[in-house]
PDB file of C-alpha atoms in Angstrom:
ATOM      1  CA  HIS A  25     122.591  94.229   9.395  1.00  0.00           C
ATOM      2  CA  GLN A  26     125.232  93.945  12.123  1.00  0.00           C
ATOM      3  CA  PHE A  27     126.158  90.302  11.498  1.00  0.00           C
ATOM      4  CA  PRO A  28     126.109  89.800   7.708  1.00  0.00           C
ATOM      5  CA  HIS A  29     128.303  86.679   8.016  1.00  0.00           C
ATOM      6  CA  LEU A  30     125.549  84.830   9.904  1.00  0.00           C
ATOM      7  CA  LEU A  31     122.612  82.947   8.376  1.00  0.00           C
ATOM      8  CA  PHE A  32     119.300  83.739  10.105  1.00  0.00           C
ATOM      9  CA  LYS A  33     116.294  81.414   9.980  1.00  0.00           C
ATOM     10  CA  ASP A  34     112.845  81.331  11.592  1.00  0.00           C
ATOM     11  CA  VAL A  35     112.342  78.705  14.298  1.00  0.00           C
ATOM     12  CA  ARG A  36     108.718  77.708  14.903  1.00  0.00           C
ATOM     13  CA  GLY A  37     107.013  76.016  17.841  1.00  0.00           C
ATOM     14  CA  ASN A  38     106.611  76.765  21.534  1.00  0.00           C
ATOM     15  CA  VAL A  39     109.654  77.715  23.599  1.00  0.00           C
ATOM     16  CA  GLN A  40     110.454  74.170  24.673  1.00  0.00           C
ATOM     17  CA  THR A  41     110.237  72.963  21.056  1.00  0.00           C
ATOM     18  CA  ARG A  42     112.572  75.717  19.894  1.00  0.00           C
ATOM     19  CA  LEU A  43     115.101  74.955  22.611  1.00  0.00           C
ATOM     20  CA  ALA A  44     114.973  71.275  21.665  1.00  0.00           C
ATOM     21  CA  LYS A  45     115.722  72.193  18.043  1.00  0.00           C
ATOM     22  CA  LEU A  46     118.682  74.263  19.189  1.00  0.00           C
ATOM     23  CA  GLU A  47     120.099  71.382  21.214  1.00  0.00           C
ATOM     24  CA  ASP A  48     119.577  68.854  18.397  1.00  0.00           C
ATOM     25  CA  PRO A  49     122.657  69.097  16.127  1.00  0.00           C
ATOM     26  CA  THR A  50     120.714  67.724  13.155  1.00  0.00           C
ATOM     27  CA  HIS A  51     118.928  71.079  12.848  1.00  0.00           C
ATOM     28  CA  GLY A  52     122.229  72.924  12.563  1.00  0.00           C
ATOM     29  CA  TYR A  53     121.372  75.891  14.809  1.00  0.00           C
ATOM     30  CA  ALA A  54     124.236  77.586  16.663  1.00  0.00           C
ATOM     31  CA  ALA A  55     122.138  80.055  18.651  1.00  0.00           C
ATOM     32  CA  LEU A  56     118.540  81.071  19.323  1.00  0.00           C
ATOM     33  CA  VAL A  57     117.167  84.569  19.916  1.00  0.00           C
ATOM     34  CA  LEU A  58     114.302  84.688  22.431  1.00  0.00           C
ATOM     35  CA  ALA A  59     112.837  87.165  24.908  1.00  0.00           C
ATOM     36  CA  VAL A  60     114.511  86.985  28.307  1.00  0.00           C
ATOM     37  CA  SER A  61     111.231  87.812  30.047  1.00  0.00           C
ATOM     38  CA  GLY A  62     109.477  84.861  28.415  1.00  0.00           C
ATOM     39  CA  LEU A  63     112.221  82.435  29.392  1.00  0.00           C
ATOM     40  CA  GLU A  64     112.186  83.686  32.970  1.00  0.00           C
ATOM     41  CA  ARG A  65     108.396  83.322  33.220  1.00  0.00           C
ATOM     42  CA  LEU A  66     108.759  79.686  32.159  1.00  0.00           C
ATOM     43  CA  ALA A  67     111.621  79.099  34.637  1.00  0.00           C
ATOM     44  CA  LEU A  68     113.978  78.625  31.691  1.00  0.00           C
ATOM     45  CA  GLY A  69     116.213  81.611  32.374  1.00  0.00           C
ATOM     46  CA  HIS A  70     119.225  79.333  32.831  1.00  0.00           C
ATOM     47  CA  HIS A  71     119.297  78.921  29.042  1.00  0.00           C
ATOM     48  CA  VAL A  72     120.258  82.595  28.568  1.00  0.00           C
ATOM     49  CA  THR A  73     123.910  82.862  27.597  1.00  0.00           C
ATOM     50  CA  GLU A  74     123.980  86.474  26.366  1.00  0.00           C
ATOM     51  CA  VAL A  75     121.650  89.473  26.464  1.00  0.00           C
ATOM     52  CA  LEU A  76     121.582  91.608  23.310  1.00  0.00           C
ATOM     53  CA  ALA A  77     121.781  95.034  24.924  1.00  0.00           C
ATOM     54  CA  SER A  78     122.512  98.269  23.070  1.00  0.00           C
ATOM     55  CA  THR A  79     126.012  99.696  23.407  1.00  0.00           C
ATOM     56  CA  ASP A  80     127.987 102.540  21.835  1.00  0.00           C
ATOM     57  CA  ARG A  81     129.005 100.157  19.047  1.00  0.00           C
ATOM     58  CA  ARG A  82     125.780  98.232  18.472  1.00  0.00           C
ATOM     59  CA  TRP A  83     122.115  99.177  18.738  1.00  0.00           C
ATOM     60  CA  PHE A  84     119.345  96.628  19.212  1.00  0.00           C
ATOM     61  CA  GLY A  85     115.863  98.022  18.632  1.00  0.00           C
ATOM     62  CA  TYR A  86     112.568  96.206  18.956  1.00  0.00           C
ATOM     63  CA  ALA A  87     109.242  96.047  17.151  1.00  0.00           C
ATOM     64  CA  VAL A  88     106.780  98.918  17.542  1.00  0.00           C
ATOM     65  CA  GLY A  89     104.811  98.507  20.777  1.00  0.00           C
ATOM     66  CA  GLN A  90     106.615  95.316  21.745  1.00  0.00           C
ATOM     67  CA  GLY A  91     106.088  94.444  25.405  1.00  0.00           C
ATOM     68  CA  ALA A  92     103.242  96.917  25.908  1.00  0.00           C
ATOM     69  CA  LEU A  93      99.881  95.603  27.093  1.00  0.00           C
ATOM     70  CA  THR A  94      96.505  97.231  26.573  1.00  0.00           C
ATOM     71  CA  VAL A  95      92.956  96.690  27.767  1.00  0.00           C
ATOM     72  CA  GLN A  96      90.146  97.663  25.401  1.00  0.00           C
ATOM     73  CA  CYS A  97      86.578  98.479  26.360  1.00  0.00           C
ATOM     74  CA  ARG A  98      83.529 100.117  24.822  1.00  0.00           C
ATOM     75  CA  GLU A  99      83.686 103.834  24.145  1.00  0.00           C
ATOM     76  CA  GLY A 100      81.702 105.785  26.715  1.00  0.00           C
ATOM     77  CA  ASP A 101      81.514 102.871  29.166  1.00  0.00           C
ATOM     78  CA  ALA A 102      82.264 105.044  32.202  1.00  0.00           C
ATOM     79  CA  GLY A 103      81.731 102.226  34.683  1.00  0.00           C
ATOM     80  CA  THR A 104      84.312  99.945  33.104  1.00  0.00           C
ATOM     81  CA  LEU A 105      86.724 102.796  32.432  1.00  0.00           C
ATOM     82  CA  ARG A 106      86.615 103.728  36.113  1.00  0.00           C
ATOM     83  CA  TYR A 107      87.852 100.256  37.027  1.00  0.00           C
ATOM     84  CA  LEU A 108      90.588 100.371  34.379  1.00  0.00           C
ATOM     85  CA  GLN A 109      92.066 103.766  35.193  1.00  0.00           C
ATOM     86  CA  HIS A 110      94.459 102.427  37.820  1.00  0.00           C
ATOM     87  CA  LEU A 111      96.032 100.183  35.155  1.00  0.00           C
ATOM     88  CA  HIS A 112      96.983 103.132  32.940  1.00  0.00           C
ATOM     89  CA  HIS A 113     100.703 103.908  32.745  1.00  0.00           C
ATOM     90  CA  GLN A 114     101.270 107.305  31.163  1.00  0.00           C
ATOM     91  CA  GLU A 115     104.917 106.788  30.188  1.00  0.00           C
ATOM     92  CA  THR A 116     104.161 103.526  28.382  1.00  0.00           C
ATOM     93  CA  ALA A 117     101.226 105.159  26.598  1.00  0.00           C
ATOM     94  CA  GLN A 118     103.362 108.063  25.369  1.00  0.00           C
ATOM     95  CA  ARG A 119     106.095 105.743  24.173  1.00  0.00           C
ATOM     96  CA  CYS A 120     103.583 103.620  22.238  1.00  0.00           C
ATOM     97  CA  ILE A 121     101.934 106.708  20.743  1.00  0.00           C
ATOM     98  CA  ALA A 122     105.288 107.887  19.367  1.00  0.00           C
ATOM     99  CA  GLU A 123     106.232 104.461  18.025  1.00  0.00           C
ATOM    100  CA  ARG A 124     102.868 103.852  16.361  1.00  0.00           C
ATOM    101  CA  ALA A 125     102.849 107.333  14.808  1.00  0.00           C
ATOM    102  CA  LEU A 126     106.228 106.581  13.264  1.00  0.00           C
ATOM    103  CA  MET A 127     105.006 103.267  11.859  1.00  0.00           C
ATOM    104  CA  ARG A 128     101.903 104.867  10.326  1.00  0.00           C
ATOM    105  CA  GLU A 129     103.981 107.576   8.663  1.00  0.00           C
ATOM    106  CA  LEU A 130     106.330 104.972   7.184  1.00  0.00           C
ATOM    107  CA  GLU A 131     103.360 102.816   6.120  1.00  0.00           C
ATOM    108  CA  GLY A 132     104.845  99.981   8.132  1.00  0.00           C
ATOM    109  CA  GLY A 133     103.150  96.789   9.208  1.00  0.00           C
ATOM    110  CA  CYS A 134     103.824  93.269  10.434  1.00  0.00           C
ATOM    111  CA  HIS A 135     106.389  92.512   7.732  1.00  0.00           C
ATOM    112  CA  ALA A 136     108.177  95.875   7.519  1.00  0.00           C
ATOM    113  CA  PRO A 137     111.662  95.741   9.088  1.00  0.00           C
ATOM    114  CA  ILE A 138     111.287  98.780  11.349  1.00  0.00           C
ATOM    115  CA  ALA A 139     113.014  98.856  14.729  1.00  0.00           C
ATOM    116  CA  VAL A 140     112.442 101.395  17.507  1.00  0.00           C
ATOM    117  CA  GLU A 141     113.579 102.268  21.000  1.00  0.00           C
ATOM    118  CA  THR A 142     111.961 104.886  23.229  1.00  0.00           C
ATOM    119  CA  ARG A 143     112.940 106.191  26.634  1.00  0.00           C
ATOM    120  CA  THR A 144     111.859 109.049  28.854  1.00  0.00           C
ATOM    121  CA  PHE A 145     114.015 111.233  31.058  1.00  0.00           C
ATOM    122  CA  THR A 146     113.824 114.531  32.923  1.00  0.00           C
ATOM    123  CA  GLU A 147     116.442 117.218  32.354  1.00  0.00           C
ATOM    124  CA  PRO A 148     117.525 119.377  35.302  1.00  0.00           C
ATOM    125  CA  GLY A 149     115.536 122.579  35.244  1.00  0.00           C
ATOM    126  CA  GLN A 150     112.884 121.178  32.890  1.00  0.00           C
ATOM    127  CA  PRO A 151     109.524 120.451  34.543  1.00  0.00           C
ATOM    128  CA  GLU A 152     108.245 118.319  31.661  1.00  0.00           C
ATOM    129  CA  PRO A 153     109.663 114.832  30.984  1.00  0.00           C
ATOM    130  CA  GLN A 154     111.386 114.379  27.630  1.00  0.00           C
ATOM    131  CA  LEU A 155     110.844 111.476  25.254  1.00  0.00           C
ATOM    132  CA  CYS A 156     113.570 110.160  22.939  1.00  0.00           C
ATOM    133  CA  LEU A 157     112.725 107.982  19.949  1.00  0.00           C
ATOM    134  CA  THR A 158     115.377 106.095  18.024  1.00  0.00           C
ATOM    135  CA  ALA A 159     114.145 104.318  14.898  1.00  0.00           C
ATOM    136  CA  ALA A 160     115.676 102.413  12.022  1.00  0.00           C
ATOM    137  CA  LEU A 161     114.322 101.335   8.645  1.00  0.00           C
ATOM    138  CA  TYR A 162     115.982  98.316   7.055  1.00  0.00           C
ATOM    139  CA  SER A 163     115.959  96.749   3.627  1.00  0.00           C
ATOM    140  CA  LEU A 164     114.416  93.269   3.424  1.00  0.00           C
ATOM    141  CA  ASP A 165     117.852  91.619   3.443  1.00  0.00           C
ATOM    142  CA  GLY A 166     118.963  93.810   6.359  1.00  0.00           C
ATOM    143  CA  ARG A 167     121.997  95.208   4.581  1.00  0.00           C
ATOM    144  CA  GLN A 168     120.744  98.773   4.115  1.00  0.00           C
ATOM    145  CA  CYS A 169     119.725 100.800   7.143  1.00  0.00           C
ATOM    146  CA  VAL A 170     118.531 104.344   7.797  1.00  0.00           C
ATOM    147  CA  GLN A 171     118.482 105.334  11.461  1.00  0.00           C
ATOM    148  CA  ARG A 172     117.418 108.584  13.126  1.00  0.00           C
ATOM    149  CA  ARG A 173     116.919 109.803  16.705  1.00  0.00           C
ATOM    150  CA  LEU A 174     115.035 112.815  18.062  1.00  0.00           C
ATOM    151  CA  CYS A 175     113.901 114.033  21.497  1.00  0.00           C
ATOM    152  CA  GLN A 176     110.873 116.181  22.348  1.00  0.00           C
ATOM    153  CA  PRO A 177     108.620 116.774  25.359  1.00  0.00           C
ATOM    154  CA  ALA A 178     106.757 113.559  26.145  1.00  0.00           C
ATOM    155  CA  VAL A 179     103.392 115.304  25.742  1.00  0.00           C
ATOM    156  CA  GLU A 180     104.271 115.742  22.046  1.00  0.00           C
ATOM    157  CA  ALA A 181     104.662 111.984  21.494  1.00  0.00           C
ATOM    158  CA  GLU A 182     102.557 111.845  18.318  1.00  0.00           C
ATOM    159  CA  ALA A 183     104.465 114.723  16.733  1.00  0.00           C
ATOM    160  CA  LEU A 184     107.766 113.123  17.721  1.00  0.00           C
ATOM    161  CA  GLY A 185     106.880 109.891  15.931  1.00  0.00           C
ATOM    162  CA  ARG A 186     105.956 111.772  12.773  1.00  0.00           C
ATOM    163  CA  ALA A 187     109.116 113.885  12.934  1.00  0.00           C
ATOM    164  CA  VAL A 188     111.414 110.856  13.189  1.00  0.00           C
ATOM    165  CA  ALA A 189     109.557 109.165  10.318  1.00  0.00           C
ATOM    166  CA  LYS A 190     109.981 112.316   8.213  1.00  0.00           C
ATOM    167  CA  ALA A 191     113.706 112.407   8.980  1.00  0.00           C
ATOM    168  CA  ILE A 192     114.023 108.768   7.901  1.00  0.00           C
ATOM    169  CA  ARG A 193     112.023 109.274   4.684  1.00  0.00           C
ATOM    170  CA  GLU A 194     114.193 112.221   3.686  1.00  0.00           C
ATOM    171  CA  ALA A 195     117.472 110.374   4.302  1.00  0.00           C
ATOM    172  CA  ASP A 196     119.586 109.069   1.436  1.00  0.00           C
ATOM    173  CA  GLY A 197     118.603 105.546   0.438  1.00  0.00           C
ATOM    174  CA  ALA A 198     115.266 105.531   2.277  1.00  0.00           C
ATOM    175  CA  ALA A 199     113.139 105.969  -0.858  1.00  0.00           C
ATOM    176  CA  ALA A 200     114.556 102.820  -2.474  1.00  0.00           C
ATOM    177  CA  ILE A 201     113.977 100.797   0.702  1.00  0.00           C
ATOM    178  CA  LEU A 202     110.370 102.019   1.014  1.00  0.00           C
ATOM    179  CA  ASP A 203     109.679 101.219  -2.647  1.00  0.00           C
ATOM    180  CA  CYS A 204     110.889  97.636  -2.115  1.00  0.00           C
ATOM    181  CA  LEU A 205     108.765  97.262   1.012  1.00  0.00           C
ATOM    182  CA  ARG A 206     105.650  98.470  -0.823  1.00  0.00           C
ATOM    183  CA  ALA A 207     106.299  96.041  -3.673  1.00  0.00           C
ATOM    184  CA  ASP A 208     106.782  93.180  -1.209  1.00  0.00           C
ATOM    185  CA  ARG A 209     103.561  94.071   0.630  1.00  0.00           C
ATOM    186  CA  THR A 210     101.630  94.195  -2.631  1.00  0.00           C
ATOM    187  CA  ALA A 211     102.999  90.794  -3.639  1.00  0.00           C
ATOM    188  CA  SER A 212     102.087  89.317  -0.239  1.00  0.00           C
ATOM    189  CA  VAL A 213      98.520  90.584  -0.479  1.00  0.00           C
ATOM    190  CA  GLU A 214      98.164  89.213  -4.008  1.00  0.00           C
ATOM    191  CA  GLU A 215      99.541  85.831  -2.926  1.00  0.00           C
ATOM    192  CA  TYR A 216      97.044  85.703  -0.051  1.00  0.00           C
ATOM    193  CA  ARG A 217      94.172  86.633  -2.403  1.00  0.00           C
ATOM    194  CA  ARG A 218      95.098  83.837  -4.819  1.00  0.00           C
ATOM    195  CA  GLY A 219      95.278  81.389  -1.922  1.00  0.00           C
ATOM    196  CA  VAL A 220      91.778  82.319  -0.795  1.00  0.00           C
ATOM    197  CA  GLU A 221      90.472  81.965  -4.344  1.00  0.00           C
ATOM    198  CA  ARG A 222      92.023  78.487  -4.646  1.00  0.00           C
ATOM    199  CA  ALA A 223      90.469  77.499  -1.319  1.00  0.00           C
ATOM    200  CA  LEU A 224      87.019  78.673  -2.413  1.00  0.00           C
ATOM    201  CA  GLU A 225      87.331  76.852  -5.715  1.00  0.00           C
ATOM    202  CA  GLY A 226      88.231  73.673  -3.830  1.00  0.00           C
ATOM    203  CA  GLY A 227      84.837  73.589  -2.071  1.00  0.00           C
ATOM    204  CA  PRO A 228      84.320  72.484   1.536  1.00  0.00           C
ATOM    205  CA  ASN A 229      87.659  70.681   1.678  1.00  0.00           C
ATOM    206  CA  GLY A 230      89.659  73.684   0.497  1.00  0.00           C
ATOM    207  CA  THR A 231      91.594  75.782   3.009  1.00  0.00           C
ATOM    208  CA  ALA A 232      92.980  79.287   2.894  1.00  0.00           C
ATOM    209  CA  ALA A 233      96.321  77.848   3.949  1.00  0.00           C
ATOM    210  CA  ASP A 234      96.738  76.531   0.388  1.00  0.00           C
TER     211      ASP A 234
END
């Protein structure tokens, strides 16, 4: 959306493989977008040449729930829950609740180009922390974008996510984008179904990857 003059392509493989493809001129890549945290964990931080941080001119969101970790256990398992309580981080939970509520309202999923950014802050004189959610819905080619931002008390995280989704849905151009995303999702599901059918027809040697 912000760099329409550039050609973007997926780069597969582990981090070292991707970096090797970047450095090999036969692949034709000029730059590679990776998570700074991942590179630093692998002692590859020296490869970072620029960090894509949001500014007044450009906003860089991320995928819903990206970077958040969760531990799941059986419902009602008080013993296990007791051991897990010290891992709980309320601010992260509220941010994820808002982001996931927005995605559900927009019927988003793995392939929907939805970007978010949440942050919490405390206003002077306000006892309750506030939560701000910025979200953007993009067309599949990235050229159209609808972006909205709202702030509410952090305890109302679920309602905040729904409110931002509603504001996006009601914006000019959003309906056409959502219609295209639904059509693309339907086509992807149908393609997967046909692949499974071909694999089953092929017998033991067939694979769903076909």
